Tab-separated table of C-alpha atoms and ligand atoms in Angstrom:
chain	number	residue	atom	x	y	z
Z	1040	MET	CA	-78.942	-50.959	-15.687
Z	1041	PRO	CA	-79.224	-47.877	-13.630
Z	1042	ASN	CA	-81.540	-45.646	-15.238
Z	1043	VAL	CA	-80.740	-43.168	-17.717
Z	1044	GLN	CA	-82.029	-40.242	-15.713
Z	1045	LYS	CA	-79.970	-41.434	-12.761
Z	1046	LEU	CA	-76.803	-41.720	-15.020
Z	1047	LYS	CA	-77.125	-38.436	-16.227
Z	1048	ASN	CA	-77.675	-36.930	-12.729
Z	1049	ILE	CA	-73.974	-38.762	-12.022
Z	1050	VAL	CA	-72.270	-37.148	-15.117
Z	1051	SER	CA	-73.432	-33.864	-13.879
Z	1052	TYR	CA	-70.890	-34.127	-11.008
Z	1053	PHE	CA	-68.051	-34.539	-13.471
Z	1054	VAL	CA	-69.188	-32.386	-16.158
Z	1055	PRO	CA	-71.866	-29.653	-17.197
Z	1056	LEU	CA	-74.310	-31.457	-19.083
Z	1057	SER	CA	-75.017	-30.665	-22.572
Z	1058	GLU	CA	-78.473	-30.533	-24.049
Z	1059	ASN	CA	-77.225	-33.640	-26.291
Z	1060	ILE	CA	-76.303	-36.233	-24.032
Z	1061	GLU	CA	-76.200	-39.884	-24.876
Z	1062	ILE	CA	-75.467	-42.908	-22.356
Z	1063	LYS	CA	-75.154	-46.420	-23.280
Z	1064	PRO	CA	-73.929	-49.554	-21.888
Z	1065	LEU	CA	-70.262	-50.514	-23.147
Z	1066	GLY	CA	-68.311	-53.536	-23.417
Z	1067	ALA	CA	-68.627	-56.783	-21.101
Z	1068	GLY	CA	-66.230	-56.376	-18.325
Z	1069	HIS	CA	-67.030	-59.059	-15.332
Z	1070	ILE	CA	-66.035	-56.490	-12.737
Z	1071	ASN	CA	-66.993	-52.940	-13.340
Z	1072	ASP	CA	-70.265	-51.478	-14.956
Z	1073	SER	CA	-69.112	-49.262	-18.172
Z	1074	PHE	CA	-71.249	-46.813	-19.725
Z	1075	LYS	CA	-70.227	-44.994	-23.106
Z	1076	VAL	CA	-71.387	-40.941	-22.361
Z	1077	THR	CA	-71.621	-38.578	-25.485
Z	1078	ASN	CA	-72.120	-35.021	-24.250
Z	1079	GLY	CA	-72.379	-32.695	-26.713
Z	1080	ASN	CA	-69.225	-32.959	-28.665
Z	1081	ASN	CA	-67.102	-34.868	-25.840
Z	1082	GLU	CA	-67.131	-38.518	-25.287
Z	1083	TYR	CA	-66.524	-40.243	-22.258
Z	1084	VAL	CA	-66.370	-43.657	-20.352
Z	1085	LEU	CA	-68.353	-43.647	-17.087
Z	1086	GLN	CA	-67.705	-46.584	-14.702
Z	1087	ARG	CA	-69.381	-47.951	-11.549
Z	1088	ILE	CA	-66.144	-49.205	-9.644
Z	1089	ASN	CA	-66.861	-52.758	-7.831
Z	1090	HIS	CA	-66.303	-51.784	-4.523
Z	1091	SER	CA	-66.855	-55.030	-3.429
Z	1092	ILE	CA	-63.315	-56.300	-4.794
Z	1093	PHE	CA	-61.783	-52.786	-4.674
Z	1094	LYS	CA	-62.410	-51.911	-1.145
Z	1095	ASP	CA	-60.102	-48.768	-1.101
Z	1096	VAL	CA	-61.520	-46.455	-3.877
Z	1097	PRO	CA	-59.340	-43.603	-3.104
Z	1098	ALA	CA	-56.163	-45.645	-3.093
Z	1099	LEU	CA	-57.329	-47.282	-6.115
Z	1100	GLN	CA	-58.007	-43.657	-8.077
Z	1101	SER	CA	-54.860	-42.353	-6.773
Z	1102	ASN	CA	-52.662	-45.240	-8.279
Z	1103	ILE	CA	-54.477	-44.498	-11.587
Z	1104	LEU	CA	-53.842	-41.124	-11.524
Z	1105	ARG	CA	-50.066	-41.613	-11.131
Z	1106	VAL	CA	-49.949	-44.252	-13.249
Z	1107	THR	CA	-51.449	-42.367	-16.303
Z	1108	MET	CA	-49.454	-38.801	-15.504
Z	1109	HIS	CA	-46.513	-40.924	-15.580
Z	1110	ILE	CA	-46.809	-42.478	-18.663
Z	1111	ARG	CA	-48.230	-39.274	-20.320
Z	1112	GLN	CA	-45.049	-37.756	-19.335
Z	1113	LYS	CA	-43.233	-40.279	-20.903
Z	1114	LEU	CA	-44.941	-40.202	-24.205
Z	1115	ILE	CA	-44.498	-36.516	-24.392
Z	1116	GLU	CA	-40.696	-36.866	-23.711
Z	1117	ARG	CA	-40.755	-39.316	-26.559
Z	1118	GLY	CA	-42.094	-36.694	-28.951
Z	1119	GLU	CA	-45.448	-38.856	-29.280
Z	1120	THR	CA	-48.516	-37.080	-30.877
Z	1121	ASP	CA	-52.145	-37.920	-30.418
Z	1122	ILE	CA	-51.300	-38.405	-26.786
Z	1123	ASP	CA	-55.081	-38.633	-25.390
Z	1124	ARG	CA	-55.303	-42.047	-27.471
Z	1125	LYS	CA	-52.491	-43.538	-26.168
Z	1126	VAL	CA	-52.964	-43.385	-22.461
Z	1127	LEU	CA	-56.171	-43.070	-20.480
Z	1128	THR	CA	-57.022	-39.631	-19.095
Z	1129	LEU	CA	-59.229	-39.359	-15.718
Z	1130	VAL	CA	-62.005	-36.577	-15.528
Z	1131	PRO	CA	-62.025	-35.279	-12.350
Z	1132	THR	CA	-65.491	-34.082	-10.314
Z	1133	LEU	CA	-66.302	-30.635	-10.743
Z	1134	GLU	CA	-64.854	-30.537	-7.233
Z	1135	GLY	CA	-61.509	-31.862	-8.208
Z	1136	LYS	CA	-62.186	-35.520	-6.737
Z	1137	LEU	CA	-61.007	-38.522	-8.507
Z	1138	TYR	CA	-64.416	-40.354	-8.021
Z	1139	PHE	CA	-67.990	-39.435	-7.171
Z	1140	GLU	CA	-69.941	-41.650	-4.394
Z	1141	ASP	CA	-73.708	-41.325	-4.856
Z	1142	ALA	CA	-76.303	-41.312	-2.044
Z	1143	ASP	CA	-76.471	-45.424	-2.453
Z	1144	GLY	CA	-72.647	-45.794	-1.803
Z	1145	ASN	CA	-71.772	-46.723	-5.154
Z	1146	PHE	CA	-68.386	-45.261	-6.603
Z	1147	TRP	CA	-68.092	-43.512	-9.924
Z	1148	ARG	CA	-65.248	-42.534	-12.351
Z	1149	MET	CA	-65.081	-41.018	-15.804
Z	1150	THR	CA	-62.400	-41.213	-18.597
Z	1151	ILE	CA	-61.916	-39.914	-21.847
Z	1152	PHE	CA	-63.396	-42.196	-24.468
Z	1153	ILE	CA	-60.547	-43.267	-26.820
Z	1154	ARG	CA	-61.951	-42.656	-30.380
Z	1155	ASP	CA	-61.257	-45.192	-33.252
Z	1156	SER	CA	-59.824	-47.886	-31.274
Z	1157	LYS	CA	-60.831	-51.755	-30.842
Z	1158	SER	CA	-59.760	-54.796	-28.907
Z	1159	TYR	CA	-59.386	-58.333	-30.137
Z	1160	ASP	CA	-60.346	-61.545	-28.435
Z	1161	GLU	CA	-58.888	-63.779	-30.619
Z	1162	ILE	CA	-55.061	-64.247	-30.723
Z	1163	ASN	CA	-52.762	-64.919	-33.744
Z	1164	PRO	CA	-48.893	-64.779	-33.537
Z	1165	GLY	CA	-48.664	-61.191	-35.020
Z	1166	LEU	CA	-50.936	-59.870	-32.486
Z	1167	ALA	CA	-49.163	-61.831	-29.814
Z	1168	TYR	CA	-45.848	-60.022	-30.734
Z	1169	ARG	CA	-47.706	-56.622	-30.688
Z	1170	ALA	CA	-49.111	-57.559	-27.248
Z	1171	GLY	CA	-45.783	-58.537	-25.993
Z	1172	ILE	CA	-44.460	-55.161	-27.278
Z	1173	ALA	CA	-47.364	-52.899	-25.511
Z	1174	PHE	CA	-47.254	-54.995	-22.161
Z	1175	GLY	CA	-43.242	-54.646	-21.774
Z	1176	ASP	CA	-43.690	-51.143	-22.868
Z	1177	PHE	CA	-46.025	-50.427	-20.129
Z	1178	GLN	CA	-43.682	-51.855	-17.516
Z	1179	LEU	CA	-40.727	-49.874	-18.855
Z	1180	MET	CA	-42.624	-46.558	-18.629
Z	1181	LEU	CA	-43.466	-47.500	-15.111
Z	1182	SER	CA	-40.212	-48.683	-14.166
Z	1183	ASP	CA	-38.995	-45.280	-12.901
Z	1184	LEU	CA	-42.396	-44.048	-11.279
Z	1185	PRO	CA	-40.941	-41.974	-8.240
Z	1186	GLY	CA	-42.531	-41.897	-4.775
Z	1187	ASP	CA	-43.873	-44.538	-2.725
Z	1188	PRO	CA	-44.938	-47.944	-3.990
Z	1189	LEU	CA	-48.174	-48.138	-5.610
Z	1190	HIS	CA	-51.113	-49.399	-3.199
Z	1191	GLU	CA	-52.084	-53.218	-3.535
Z	1192	THR	CA	-55.658	-52.618	-4.825
Z	1193	ILE	CA	-56.128	-55.989	-3.965
Z	1194	PRO	CA	-54.161	-57.197	-1.223
Z	1195	ASP	CA	-51.927	-60.275	-1.796
Z	1196	PHE	CA	-53.432	-60.780	-5.358
Z	1197	HIS	CA	-50.593	-62.521	-6.884
Z	1198	ASN	CA	-49.216	-64.130	-3.676
Z	1199	MET	CA	-49.073	-68.074	-4.194
Z	1200	GLU	CA	-48.516	-68.403	-0.331
Z	1201	PHE	CA	-51.604	-66.638	0.563
Z	1202	ARG	CA	-53.700	-68.210	-2.275
Z	1203	LEU	CA	-52.660	-71.570	-1.029
Z	1204	GLU	CA	-53.735	-70.592	2.630
Z	1205	GLU	CA	-56.775	-69.586	1.681
Z	1206	PHE	CA	-57.187	-72.930	-0.369
Z	1207	ARG	CA	-56.290	-74.983	2.731
Z	1208	GLN	CA	-58.840	-73.203	4.821
Z	1209	ALA	CA	-61.431	-74.011	2.489
Z	1210	VAL	CA	-60.452	-77.835	2.395
Z	1211	ASN	CA	-60.482	-78.029	6.120
Z	1212	ARG	CA	-63.932	-76.209	6.261
Z	1213	ASP	CA	-65.348	-78.125	3.392
Z	1214	ARG	CA	-68.212	-75.882	3.562
Z	1215	VAL	CA	-70.630	-77.479	0.893
Z	1216	GLY	CA	-69.257	-81.025	1.382
Z	1217	ARG	CA	-67.478	-80.967	-1.885
Z	1218	VAL	CA	-63.774	-81.991	-0.936
Z	1219	MET	CA	-64.199	-85.846	-1.165
Z	1220	GLU	CA	-65.153	-85.564	-5.033
Z	1221	VAL	CA	-62.014	-83.433	-5.852
Z	1222	ASP	CA	-59.579	-85.417	-3.590
Z	1223	ASP	CA	-57.160	-86.167	-6.687
Z	1224	LEU	CA	-57.041	-82.740	-7.731
Z	1225	ILE	CA	-56.034	-81.803	-3.987
Z	1226	LYS	CA	-53.268	-83.839	-4.128
Z	1227	GLU	CA	-52.076	-82.695	-7.520
Z	1228	ILE	CA	-52.083	-79.025	-5.673
Z	1229	GLU	CA	-50.365	-80.021	-2.889
Z	1230	SER	CA	-47.621	-81.953	-4.856
Z	1231	ARG	CA	-47.004	-78.650	-6.641
Z	1232	ALA	CA	-47.270	-76.354	-3.650
Z	1233	TYR	CA	-43.416	-76.019	-2.552
Z	1234	GLU	CA	-42.141	-75.194	-6.112
Z	1235	MET	CA	-45.016	-72.675	-6.879
Z	1236	CYS	CA	-44.209	-70.641	-4.008
Z	1237	LEU	CA	-40.739	-69.834	-5.270
Z	1238	PRO	CA	-40.987	-66.552	-6.240
Z	1239	GLU	CA	-42.249	-65.570	-2.531
Z	1240	ARG	CA	-38.956	-67.175	-1.315
Z	1241	LEU	CA	-36.608	-65.313	-3.929
Z	1242	HIS	CA	-38.227	-62.118	-2.798
Z	1243	ARG	CA	-37.728	-62.620	0.603
Z	1244	GLU	CA	-33.740	-63.443	-0.086
Z	1245	GLY	CA	-33.769	-60.104	-1.897
Z	1246	LYS	CA	-33.278	-62.053	-5.541
Z	1247	LEU	CA	-36.379	-61.210	-7.034
Z	1248	PRO	CA	-37.869	-57.315	-7.167
Z	1249	LYS	CA	-41.144	-56.215	-7.141
Z	1250	ARG	CA	-42.024	-53.908	-9.767
Z	1251	ILE	CA	-45.242	-52.165	-11.267
Z	1252	ASN	CA	-47.328	-54.973	-12.881
Z	1253	HIS	CA	-50.388	-54.794	-14.855
Z	1254	CYS	CA	-51.946	-58.166	-12.992
Z	1255	ASP	CA	-54.411	-58.508	-16.083
Z	1256	THR	CA	-52.575	-58.903	-19.158
Z	1257	LYS	CA	-55.321	-60.374	-21.391
Z	1258	VAL	CA	-55.158	-59.480	-25.014
Z	1259	ASN	CA	-58.315	-57.514	-24.736
Z	1260	ASN	CA	-57.276	-55.478	-22.337
Z	1261	ILE	CA	-54.884	-53.503	-25.065
Z	1262	LEU	CA	-56.493	-51.192	-27.293
Z	1263	PHE	CA	-55.225	-50.954	-31.116
Z	1264	ASP	CA	-56.307	-48.325	-33.520
Z	1265	ASN	CA	-57.920	-49.013	-37.119
Z	1266	ASP	CA	-54.495	-50.005	-38.434
Z	1267	GLY	CA	-53.848	-52.921	-35.859
Z	1268	GLN	CA	-51.224	-50.609	-34.289
Z	1269	VAL	CA	-51.216	-50.781	-30.541
Z	1270	LEU	CA	-52.540	-47.476	-28.614
Z	1271	CYS	CA	-52.571	-48.001	-24.921
Z	1272	VAL	CA	-52.965	-50.452	-22.522
Z	1273	VAL	CA	-56.223	-50.229	-20.539
Z	1274	ASP	CA	-58.079	-51.881	-17.302
Z	1275	LEU	CA	-55.679	-50.655	-14.862
Z	1276	ASP	CA	-57.361	-51.313	-11.563
Z	1277	THR	CA	-55.103	-53.929	-10.746
Z	1278	VAL	CA	-51.842	-52.048	-11.480
Z	1279	MET	CA	-49.813	-52.659	-8.604
Z	1280	PRO	CA	-46.363	-54.056	-7.290
Z	1281	GLY	CA	-45.753	-57.629	-8.276
Z	1282	TYR	CA	-43.248	-60.168	-9.949
Z	1283	VAL	CA	-42.739	-59.532	-13.675
Z	1284	LEU	CA	-43.216	-63.238	-14.222
Z	1285	SER	CA	-46.701	-62.888	-13.097
Z	1286	ASP	CA	-47.723	-60.621	-15.997
Z	1287	PHE	CA	-45.591	-62.758	-18.314
Z	1288	GLY	CA	-47.228	-65.625	-17.178
Z	1289	ASP	CA	-51.047	-64.473	-17.209
Z	1290	PHE	CA	-50.662	-63.439	-20.849
Z	1291	ILE	CA	-49.404	-67.011	-21.425
Z	1292	ARG	CA	-52.103	-68.607	-19.542
Z	1293	THR	CA	-55.000	-66.569	-21.326
Z	1294	GLY	CA	-53.704	-65.930	-24.753
Z	1295	ALA	CA	-51.479	-69.180	-25.386
Z	1296	ASN	CA	-54.196	-71.625	-24.526
Z	1297	THR	CA	-55.370	-73.720	-27.709
Z	1298	GLY	CA	-58.497	-74.147	-25.760
Z	1299	ALA	CA	-61.148	-72.064	-23.617
Z	1300	GLU	CA	-60.460	-71.510	-19.834
Z	1301	ASP	CA	-63.208	-73.608	-19.078
Z	1302	ASP	CA	-62.954	-76.016	-21.757
Z	1303	LYS	CA	-65.163	-79.110	-21.350
Z	1304	ASN	CA	-63.119	-80.997	-24.053
Z	1305	LEU	CA	-59.534	-81.153	-22.542
Z	1306	ASP	CA	-58.276	-82.673	-25.919
Z	1307	LYS	CA	-58.440	-79.026	-26.966
Z	1308	VAL	CA	-56.384	-77.437	-24.052
Z	1309	GLY	CA	-52.679	-76.947	-24.359
Z	1310	VAL	CA	-50.000	-74.348	-24.837
Z	1311	ASN	CA	-49.468	-72.652	-28.314
Z	1312	LEU	CA	-46.042	-72.518	-28.395
Z	1313	GLU	CA	-45.728	-70.225	-31.437
Z	1314	ILE	CA	-48.256	-67.789	-29.533
Z	1315	PHE	CA	-45.676	-68.365	-26.500
Z	1316	GLU	CA	-42.664	-67.393	-29.078
Z	1317	ASN	CA	-44.252	-64.440	-30.332
Z	1318	TYR	CA	-45.289	-62.789	-26.983
Z	1319	ALA	CA	-41.986	-63.598	-25.585
Z	1320	LYS	CA	-39.681	-61.888	-28.283
Z	1321	GLY	CA	-42.198	-58.830	-28.170
Z	1322	TYR	CA	-42.244	-58.449	-24.338
Z	1323	LEU	CA	-38.383	-58.851	-24.183
Z	1324	LYS	CA	-37.851	-56.377	-26.609
Z	1325	ASN	CA	-38.546	-53.547	-24.463
Z	1326	ALA	CA	-38.196	-55.315	-21.001
Z	1327	ILE	CA	-34.654	-56.526	-21.678
Z	1328	SER	CA	-33.346	-52.998	-20.607
Z	1329	PHE	CA	-34.616	-53.308	-17.154
Z	1330	LEU	CA	-34.868	-57.103	-16.291
Z	1331	THR	CA	-32.420	-59.015	-14.145
Z	1332	ASP	CA	-31.289	-62.452	-15.228
Z	1333	ILE	CA	-33.246	-64.089	-12.294
Z	1334	GLU	CA	-36.206	-62.501	-13.852
Z	1335	ILE	CA	-35.514	-63.772	-17.304
Z	1336	ASP	CA	-34.690	-67.199	-15.985
Z	1337	ASN	CA	-38.400	-67.370	-14.410
Z	1338	LEU	CA	-40.699	-66.059	-17.190
Z	1339	ALA	CA	-41.589	-69.393	-18.228
Z	1340	PHE	CA	-41.967	-70.660	-14.935
Z	1341	GLY	CA	-44.428	-67.979	-14.639
Z	1342	ALA	CA	-46.741	-69.394	-17.175
Z	1343	LYS	CA	-46.928	-72.521	-14.737
Z	1344	LEU	CA	-47.231	-70.436	-11.911
Z	1345	LEU	CA	-50.302	-68.332	-12.926
Z	1346	THR	CA	-52.136	-71.460	-14.415
Z	1347	TYR	CA	-51.500	-73.025	-11.423
Z	1348	MET	CA	-52.683	-70.234	-9.290
Z	1349	GLN	CA	-55.721	-69.803	-11.164
Z	1350	ILE	CA	-56.600	-73.638	-10.683
Z	1351	VAL	CA	-55.898	-73.161	-6.914
Z	1352	ARG	CA	-58.467	-69.862	-7.049
Z	1353	PHE	CA	-61.024	-71.732	-8.907
Z	1354	LEU	CA	-61.111	-74.941	-6.635
Z	1355	THR	CA	-61.240	-72.706	-3.671
Z	1356	ASP	CA	-64.140	-71.063	-4.866
Z	1357	TYR	CA	-65.638	-74.288	-5.729
Z	1358	LEU	CA	-65.088	-75.546	-2.182
Z	1359	ASN	CA	-66.625	-72.557	-0.692
Z	1360	GLY	CA	-69.586	-72.641	-2.666
Z	1361	ASP	CA	-68.803	-70.426	-5.519
Z	1362	THR	CA	-68.809	-67.104	-3.982
Z	1363	TYR	CA	-66.518	-65.107	-6.081
Z	1364	TYR	CA	-66.445	-65.684	-9.573
Z	1365	LYS	CA	-69.705	-65.762	-11.698
Z	1366	ILE	CA	-70.831	-68.825	-12.806
Z	1367	GLU	CA	-72.892	-70.047	-15.394
Z	1368	TYR	CA	-73.944	-73.792	-14.218
Z	1369	GLY	CA	-73.313	-75.508	-10.849
Z	1370	ASN	CA	-69.858	-77.124	-11.381
Z	1371	HIS	CA	-68.499	-74.506	-13.618
Z	1372	ASN	CA	-65.692	-73.889	-11.260
Z	1373	LEU	CA	-64.657	-77.339	-11.337
Z	1374	ILE	CA	-64.859	-77.537	-14.941
Z	1375	ARG	CA	-62.408	-74.453	-15.032
Z	1376	THR	CA	-60.161	-76.038	-12.596
Z	1377	LYS	CA	-59.897	-79.239	-14.674
Z	1378	ALA	CA	-59.356	-77.198	-17.869
Z	1379	GLN	CA	-56.662	-75.326	-16.142
Z	1380	PHE	CA	-55.079	-78.329	-14.988
Z	1381	ARG	CA	-54.921	-79.660	-18.433
Z	1382	LEU	CA	-52.985	-76.289	-19.274
Z	1383	LEU	CA	-50.804	-76.864	-16.485
Z	1384	GLU	CA	-49.738	-80.396	-17.477
Z	1385	SER	CA	-49.060	-79.434	-21.155
Z	1386	LEU	CA	-47.078	-76.218	-19.763
Z	1387	GLU	CA	-44.931	-78.836	-17.815
Z	1388	GLU	CA	-44.553	-80.900	-20.786
Z	1389	ASN	CA	-43.260	-78.236	-22.935
Z	1390	PHE	CA	-41.420	-76.513	-20.182
Z	1391	ASP	CA	-37.872	-76.897	-21.409
Z	1392	ARG	CA	-38.648	-75.732	-24.775
Z	1393	MET	CA	-40.398	-72.567	-23.509
Z	1394	GLN	CA	-37.553	-71.842	-21.187
Z	1395	GLN	CA	-35.045	-72.155	-24.368
Z	1396	ILE	CA	-37.308	-69.815	-26.274
Z	1397	VAL	CA	-36.973	-67.324	-23.599
Z	1398	LEU	CA	-33.234	-67.596	-22.947
Z	1399	ARG	CA	-32.471	-67.416	-26.896
Z	1400	ALA	CA	-34.854	-64.233	-27.208
Z	1401	ALA	CA	-33.143	-62.657	-24.525
Z	1402	GLU	CA	-29.612	-63.348	-25.681
Z	1403	GLU	CA	-30.510	-62.067	-29.173
Z	1404	TYR	CA	-31.701	-58.769	-27.633
Z	1405	LYS	CA	-28.682	-58.335	-25.072
Z	1406	VAL	CA	-25.993	-57.742	-27.945
H	2197	GN1	C1	-60.993	-62.041	-12.770
H	2197	GN1	O1	-62.971	-61.123	-14.861
H	2197	GN1	P1	-61.806	-60.917	-14.980
H	2197	GN1	O2	-61.607	-61.791	-16.534
H	2197	GN1	O3	-61.416	-59.679	-15.404
H	2197	GN1	C2	-59.878	-62.064	-11.882
H	2197	GN1	C3	-58.667	-62.708	-12.593
H	2197	GN1	C4	-58.611	-63.895	-13.087
H	2197	GN1	C5	-59.655	-64.026	-13.964
H	2197	GN1	C6	-59.958	-65.430	-14.539
H	2197	GN1	C7	-59.891	-59.253	-10.050
H	2197	GN1	O4	-60.470	-61.441	-14.150
H	2197	GN1	O5	-57.439	-62.558	-11.498
H	2197	GN1	O6	-57.353	-64.317	-13.475
H	2197	GN1	O7	-61.003	-63.684	-13.316
H	2197	GN1	N1	-59.844	-60.804	-11.464
H	2197	GN1	C8	-59.857	-60.441	-10.046
H	2197	GN1	O8	-60.640	-65.804	-15.444
H	2197	GN1	O9	-60.016	-61.270	-9.372
H	2198	MG	MG1	-60.706	-57.302	-16.107
């Protein structure tokens, strides 16, 4: 952690420093470093942006400004109160910029801290329903964002064709000599490759639109108030154009797994259909108003796709010698790959049931 004096100096580019200023580390994000700043009576979140992952910081910050201003406007139109707790508020620098670059080339930003809020790492059916409502409403509010499309803050982030290209390159290079050992997994990936690129083909045929997606739809990216009611969706770095099946699928991948993403005990891994059903019902309640039939038909497929994509990304990183994901032990990426592969098998076994759940919920809301 940078020393407190240095952090105070950074804060002073955003707000005049009060005599009572306190700065503490906040949360356990894997990408950015976050600090809670108490400056007199005001509370903020200060973040160092991970510039090696988010290479275009001005574009990133401009996305976040457009998204938060648009949501704020929607909340006002709805007559909501307490709006500063229902959408993030960027604090510009005293010079009016959306980020500050320090002498070491680090990029910093500040937002208003949302008081009396909490997030959950464990899931239950009621929570899954409310999370579905929250992410569905997020997409709904952003479905009419005017102007140019948002920037892709990580280009081709959820593009399956691109992820497969990266994977095949890693296999061909075999940089650290691990290909032989994972021969079976490579075959499993290749045998599904065509099926999994369906969304890219549908998009080229003009049948599947891109909309504004969150692209990191984990339950812990939603803030709740002390009564467990949704306040707002946070972690907006990856908000960008994509297919709605991606956001739906990534929630199921992360939230409806009975095991852990990197479970060594594969018997624990599988899809929890009760969580699936509750999330689907919450999500469709809001999203039904703008989704097309093709989008609805492919939501359950999204759960398979995002799990498959994660298998490809973890195995690619394993073959490249573990350069992207932080690992806790030598074959962590391989363990992750195998655990996600087991989840994929479970999703495949339960696919018909999942598809029925989605279609039935959609029918209910349509009438
Ligand atoms: C990364 O670190 P975390 O959990 O925010 C990754 C996601 C992956 C996830 C897998 C920017 O997210 O896309 O699905 O790991 N984020 C980025 O656990 O690559
Ligand atoms: Mg994140």
